[in-house]
PDB file of C-alpha atoms in Angstrom:
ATOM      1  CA  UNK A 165      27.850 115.189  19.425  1.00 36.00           C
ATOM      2  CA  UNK A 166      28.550 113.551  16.148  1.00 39.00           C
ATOM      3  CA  UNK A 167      31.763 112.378  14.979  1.00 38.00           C
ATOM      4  CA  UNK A 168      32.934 114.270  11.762  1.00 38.00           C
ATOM      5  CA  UNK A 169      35.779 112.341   9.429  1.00 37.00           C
ATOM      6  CA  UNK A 170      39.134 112.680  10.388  1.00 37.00           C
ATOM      7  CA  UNK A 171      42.033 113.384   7.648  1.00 38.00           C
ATOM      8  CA  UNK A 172      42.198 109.024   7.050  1.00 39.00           C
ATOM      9  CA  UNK A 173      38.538 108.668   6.414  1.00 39.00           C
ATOM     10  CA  UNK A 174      37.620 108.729   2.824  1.00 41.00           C
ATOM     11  CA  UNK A 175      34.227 109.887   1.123  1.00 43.00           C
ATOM     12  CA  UNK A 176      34.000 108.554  -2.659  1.00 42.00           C
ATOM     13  CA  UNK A 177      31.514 109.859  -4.950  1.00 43.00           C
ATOM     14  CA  UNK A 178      29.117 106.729  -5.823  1.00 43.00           C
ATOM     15  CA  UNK A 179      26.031 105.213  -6.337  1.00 43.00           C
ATOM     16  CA  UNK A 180      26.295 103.357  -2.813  1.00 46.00           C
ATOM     17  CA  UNK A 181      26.592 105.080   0.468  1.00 50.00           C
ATOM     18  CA  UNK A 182      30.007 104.322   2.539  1.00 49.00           C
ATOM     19  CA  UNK A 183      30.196 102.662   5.415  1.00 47.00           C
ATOM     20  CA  UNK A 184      30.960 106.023   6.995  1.00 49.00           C
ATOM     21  CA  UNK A 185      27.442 107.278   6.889  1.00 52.00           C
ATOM     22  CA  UNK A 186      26.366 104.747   8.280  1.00 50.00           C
ATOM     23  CA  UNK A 187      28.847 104.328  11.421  1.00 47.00           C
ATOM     24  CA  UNK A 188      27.753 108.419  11.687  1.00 51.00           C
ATOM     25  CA  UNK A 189      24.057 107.631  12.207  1.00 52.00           C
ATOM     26  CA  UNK A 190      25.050 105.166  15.610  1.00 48.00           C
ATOM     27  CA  UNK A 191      27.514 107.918  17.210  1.00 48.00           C
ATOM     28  CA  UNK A 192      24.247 110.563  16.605  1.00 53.00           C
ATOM     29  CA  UNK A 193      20.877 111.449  18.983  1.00 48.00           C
ATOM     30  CA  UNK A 194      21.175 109.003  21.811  1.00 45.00           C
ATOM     31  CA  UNK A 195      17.733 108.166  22.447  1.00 47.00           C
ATOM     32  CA  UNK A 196      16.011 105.846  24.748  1.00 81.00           C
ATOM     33  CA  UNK A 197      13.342 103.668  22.492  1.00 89.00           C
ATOM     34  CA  UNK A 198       9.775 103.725  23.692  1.00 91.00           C
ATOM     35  CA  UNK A 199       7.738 100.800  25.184  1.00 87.00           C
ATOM     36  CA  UNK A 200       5.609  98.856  22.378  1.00 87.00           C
ATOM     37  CA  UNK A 201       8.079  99.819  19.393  1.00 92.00           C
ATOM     38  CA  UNK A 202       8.550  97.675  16.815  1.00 92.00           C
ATOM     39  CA  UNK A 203      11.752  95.891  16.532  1.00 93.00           C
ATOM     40  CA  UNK A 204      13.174  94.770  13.084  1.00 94.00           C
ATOM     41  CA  UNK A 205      16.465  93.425  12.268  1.00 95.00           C
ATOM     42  CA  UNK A 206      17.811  95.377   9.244  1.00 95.00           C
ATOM     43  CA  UNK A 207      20.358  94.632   6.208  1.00 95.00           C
ATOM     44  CA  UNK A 208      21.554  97.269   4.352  1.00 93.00           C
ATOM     45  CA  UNK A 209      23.539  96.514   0.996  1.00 93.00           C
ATOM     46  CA  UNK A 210      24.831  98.924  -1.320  1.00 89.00           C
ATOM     47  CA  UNK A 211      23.672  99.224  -4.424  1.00 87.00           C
ATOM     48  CA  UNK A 212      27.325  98.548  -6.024  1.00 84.00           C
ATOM     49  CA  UNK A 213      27.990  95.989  -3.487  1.00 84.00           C
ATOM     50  CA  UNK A 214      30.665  97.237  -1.686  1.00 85.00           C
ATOM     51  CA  UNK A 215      28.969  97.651   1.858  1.00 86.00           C
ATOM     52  CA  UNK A 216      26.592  95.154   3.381  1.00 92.00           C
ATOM     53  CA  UNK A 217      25.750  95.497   7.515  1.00 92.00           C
ATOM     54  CA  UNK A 218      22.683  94.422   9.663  1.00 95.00           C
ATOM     55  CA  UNK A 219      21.479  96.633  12.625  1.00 93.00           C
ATOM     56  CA  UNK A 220      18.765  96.347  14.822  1.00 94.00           C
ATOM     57  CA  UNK A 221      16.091  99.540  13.797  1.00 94.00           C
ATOM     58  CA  UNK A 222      12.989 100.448  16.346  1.00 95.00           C
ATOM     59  CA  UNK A 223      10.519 101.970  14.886  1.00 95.00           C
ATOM     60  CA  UNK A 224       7.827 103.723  17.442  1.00 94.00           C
ATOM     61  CA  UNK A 225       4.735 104.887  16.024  1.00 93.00           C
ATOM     62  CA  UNK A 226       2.332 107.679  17.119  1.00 92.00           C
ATOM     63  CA  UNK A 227      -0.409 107.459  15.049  1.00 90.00           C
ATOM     64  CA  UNK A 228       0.699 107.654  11.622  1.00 90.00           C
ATOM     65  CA  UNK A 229       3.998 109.321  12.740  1.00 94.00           C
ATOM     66  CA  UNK A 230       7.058 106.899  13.281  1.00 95.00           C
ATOM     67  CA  UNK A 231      10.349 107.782  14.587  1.00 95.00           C
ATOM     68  CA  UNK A 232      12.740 105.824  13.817  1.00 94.00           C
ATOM     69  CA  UNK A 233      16.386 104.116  16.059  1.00 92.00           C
ATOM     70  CA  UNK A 234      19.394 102.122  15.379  1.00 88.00           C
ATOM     71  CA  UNK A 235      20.105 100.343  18.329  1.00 80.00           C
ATOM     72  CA  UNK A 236      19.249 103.099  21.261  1.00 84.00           C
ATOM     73  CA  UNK A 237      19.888 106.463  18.345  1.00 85.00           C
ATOM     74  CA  UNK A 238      16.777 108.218  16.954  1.00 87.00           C
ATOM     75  CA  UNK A 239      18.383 108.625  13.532  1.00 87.00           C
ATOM     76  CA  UNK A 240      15.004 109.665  11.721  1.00 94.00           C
ATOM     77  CA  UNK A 241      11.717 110.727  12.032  1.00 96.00           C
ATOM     78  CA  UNK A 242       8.568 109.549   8.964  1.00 96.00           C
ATOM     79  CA  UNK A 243       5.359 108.424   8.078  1.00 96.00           C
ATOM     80  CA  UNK A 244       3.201 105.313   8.150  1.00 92.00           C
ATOM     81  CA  UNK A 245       0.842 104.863   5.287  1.00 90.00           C
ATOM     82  CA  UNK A 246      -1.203 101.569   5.234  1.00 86.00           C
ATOM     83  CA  UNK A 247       2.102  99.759   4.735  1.00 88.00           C
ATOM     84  CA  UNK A 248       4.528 102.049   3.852  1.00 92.00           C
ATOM     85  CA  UNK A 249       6.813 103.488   5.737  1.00 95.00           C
ATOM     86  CA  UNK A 250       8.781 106.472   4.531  1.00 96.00           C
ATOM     87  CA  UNK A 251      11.799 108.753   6.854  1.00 97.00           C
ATOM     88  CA  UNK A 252      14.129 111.096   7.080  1.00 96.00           C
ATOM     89  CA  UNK A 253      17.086 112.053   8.905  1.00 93.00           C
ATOM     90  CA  UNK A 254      18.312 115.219  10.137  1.00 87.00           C
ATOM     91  CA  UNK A 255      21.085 116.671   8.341  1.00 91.00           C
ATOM     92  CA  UNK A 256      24.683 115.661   9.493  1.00 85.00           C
ATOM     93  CA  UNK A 257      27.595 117.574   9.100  1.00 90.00           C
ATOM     94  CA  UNK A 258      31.113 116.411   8.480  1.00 86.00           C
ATOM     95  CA  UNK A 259      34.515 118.246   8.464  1.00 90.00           C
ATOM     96  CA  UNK A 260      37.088 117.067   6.219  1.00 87.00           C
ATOM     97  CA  UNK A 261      40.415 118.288   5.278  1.00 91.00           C
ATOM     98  CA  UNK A 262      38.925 119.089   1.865  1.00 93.00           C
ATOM     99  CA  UNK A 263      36.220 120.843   3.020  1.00 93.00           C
ATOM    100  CA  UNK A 264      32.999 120.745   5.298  1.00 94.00           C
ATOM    101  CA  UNK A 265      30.384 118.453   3.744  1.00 92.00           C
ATOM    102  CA  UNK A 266      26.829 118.196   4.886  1.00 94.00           C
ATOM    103  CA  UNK A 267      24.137 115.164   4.005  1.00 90.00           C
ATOM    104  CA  UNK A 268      20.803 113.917   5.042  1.00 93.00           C
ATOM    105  CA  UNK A 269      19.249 109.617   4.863  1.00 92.00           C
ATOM    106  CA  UNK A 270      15.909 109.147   3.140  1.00 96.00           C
ATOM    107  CA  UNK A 271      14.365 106.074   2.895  1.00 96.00           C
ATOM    108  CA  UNK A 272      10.966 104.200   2.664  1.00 96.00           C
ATOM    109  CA  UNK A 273       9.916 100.558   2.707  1.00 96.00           C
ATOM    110  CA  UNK A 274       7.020  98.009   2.933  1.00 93.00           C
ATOM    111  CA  UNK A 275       6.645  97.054   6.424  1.00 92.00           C
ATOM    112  CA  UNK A 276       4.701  93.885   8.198  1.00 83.00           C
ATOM    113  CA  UNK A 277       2.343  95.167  10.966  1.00 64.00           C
ATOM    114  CA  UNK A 278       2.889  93.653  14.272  1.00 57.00           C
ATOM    115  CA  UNK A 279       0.148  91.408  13.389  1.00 60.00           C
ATOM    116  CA  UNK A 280       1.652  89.917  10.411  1.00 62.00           C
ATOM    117  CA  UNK A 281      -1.113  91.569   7.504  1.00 66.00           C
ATOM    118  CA  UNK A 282       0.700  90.762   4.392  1.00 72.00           C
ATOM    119  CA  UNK A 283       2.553  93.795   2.838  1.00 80.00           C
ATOM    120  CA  UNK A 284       5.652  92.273   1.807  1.00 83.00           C
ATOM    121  CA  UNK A 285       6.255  89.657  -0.537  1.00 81.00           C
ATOM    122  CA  UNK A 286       8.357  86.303   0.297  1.00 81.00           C
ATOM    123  CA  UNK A 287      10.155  85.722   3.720  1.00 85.00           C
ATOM    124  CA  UNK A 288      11.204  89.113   5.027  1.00 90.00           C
ATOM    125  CA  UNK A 289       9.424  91.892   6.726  1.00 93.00           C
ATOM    126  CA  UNK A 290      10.267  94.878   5.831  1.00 94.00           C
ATOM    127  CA  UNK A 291      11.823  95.858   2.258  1.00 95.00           C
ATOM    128  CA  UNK A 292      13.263  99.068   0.820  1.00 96.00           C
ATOM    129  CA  UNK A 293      15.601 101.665   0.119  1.00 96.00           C
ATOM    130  CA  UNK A 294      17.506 104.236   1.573  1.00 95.00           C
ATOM    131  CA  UNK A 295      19.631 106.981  -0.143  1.00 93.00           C
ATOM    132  CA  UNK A 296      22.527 109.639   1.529  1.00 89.00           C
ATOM    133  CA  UNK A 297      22.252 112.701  -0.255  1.00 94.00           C
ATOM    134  CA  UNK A 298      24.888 115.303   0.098  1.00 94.00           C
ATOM    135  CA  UNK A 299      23.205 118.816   0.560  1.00 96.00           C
ATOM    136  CA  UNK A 300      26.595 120.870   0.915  1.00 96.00           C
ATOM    137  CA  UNK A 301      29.701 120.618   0.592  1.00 96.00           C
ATOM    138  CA  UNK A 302      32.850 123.020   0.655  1.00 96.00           C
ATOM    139  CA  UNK A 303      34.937 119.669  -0.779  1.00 93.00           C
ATOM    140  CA  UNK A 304      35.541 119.920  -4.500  1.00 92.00           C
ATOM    141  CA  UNK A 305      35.368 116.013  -5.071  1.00 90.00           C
ATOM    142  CA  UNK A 306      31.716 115.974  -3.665  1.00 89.00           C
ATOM    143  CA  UNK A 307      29.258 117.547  -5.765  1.00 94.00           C
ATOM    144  CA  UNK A 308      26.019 118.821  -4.180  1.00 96.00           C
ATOM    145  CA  UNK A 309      23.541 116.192  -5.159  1.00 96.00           C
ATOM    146  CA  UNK A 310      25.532 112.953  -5.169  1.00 92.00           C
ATOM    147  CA  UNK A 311      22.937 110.003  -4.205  1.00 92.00           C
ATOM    148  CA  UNK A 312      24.341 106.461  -2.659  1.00 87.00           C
ATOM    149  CA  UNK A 313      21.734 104.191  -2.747  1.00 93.00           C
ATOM    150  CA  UNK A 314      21.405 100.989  -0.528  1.00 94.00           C
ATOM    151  CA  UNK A 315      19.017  98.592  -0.580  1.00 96.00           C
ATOM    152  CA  UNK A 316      17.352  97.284   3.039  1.00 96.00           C
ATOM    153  CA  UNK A 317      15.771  94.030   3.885  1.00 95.00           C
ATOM    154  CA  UNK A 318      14.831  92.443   7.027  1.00 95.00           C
ATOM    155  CA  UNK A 319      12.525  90.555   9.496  1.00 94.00           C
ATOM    156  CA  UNK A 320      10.281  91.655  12.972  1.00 92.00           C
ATOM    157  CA  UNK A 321      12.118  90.851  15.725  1.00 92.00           C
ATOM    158  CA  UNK A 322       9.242  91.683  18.459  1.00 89.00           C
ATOM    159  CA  UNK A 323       7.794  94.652  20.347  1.00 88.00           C
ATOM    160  CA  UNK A 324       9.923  96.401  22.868  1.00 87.00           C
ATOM    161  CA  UNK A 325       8.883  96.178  26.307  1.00 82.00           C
TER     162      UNK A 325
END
């Protein structure tokens, strides 16, 4: 299962995501990652620049349909257009002292094949965003709605084997 905050964790409203979400997407949907996925290694900066952490995502593709791992945890499931790649989580629910807060990851970026066709500019491989949006929440200081936007970069690693 998914860890929820405890009563020292804190959830500020902003235009960047905390490190909490996050943290929540590794402890989520242990996965193993399929042979021939595409390996990328990941920085994610908040927009405000407060947060700033690399992971290793796997993207596996099935046709145009990609799911999407940190480390060994599906953490969302998207699309593959030419070069774009746009995802989703699931939603993820919290409890809090305050109040029971629910929120789901989008996100979408310009991806490199595995055979290097051009589809981002400069050095890195894969460039985009990512958002946490809250969807519910029973917490007074987290409006319904909130958006914390990060920013992710990052370069192929390999294919899995």
């Amino acid at each position: 299962g998914c860890r929820g905050l405890g009563a020292g964790d804190t959830l500020r409203p902003a235009r960047s995501v905390p490190a909490v979400f996050v943290i929540l997407l590794l402890a989520c949907a242990e996965s193993k990652i399929p042979a021939d996925s595409q390996h990328f290694s990941v920085t994610v900066d908040a927009d405000d620049g407060d947060y700033s952490e690399t992971f290793n995502y796997y993207v596996a593709f099935d046709a145009s349909s990609a799911t999407l791992y940190i480390d060994e945890a599906a953490f969302a499931r998207g699309t593959l257009t030419g070069c774009s790649l746009t995802y989703q989580s699931v939603v993820f629910g919290q409890s809090r002292p305050d109040g029971d807060v629910k929120w789901q990851l989008f996100g979408n970026a310009s991806i490199e094949s595995a055979q290097g066709d051009p589809c981002v500019d400069g050095e890195d491989d894969w460039s985009g965003t990512e958002y946490a949006e809250i969807v519910a929440s029973d917490d007074e200081s987290i409006e319904v709605g909130t958006e914390y936007y990060m920013t992710t970069t990052g370069k192929f690693v390999g294919n899995t084997e």
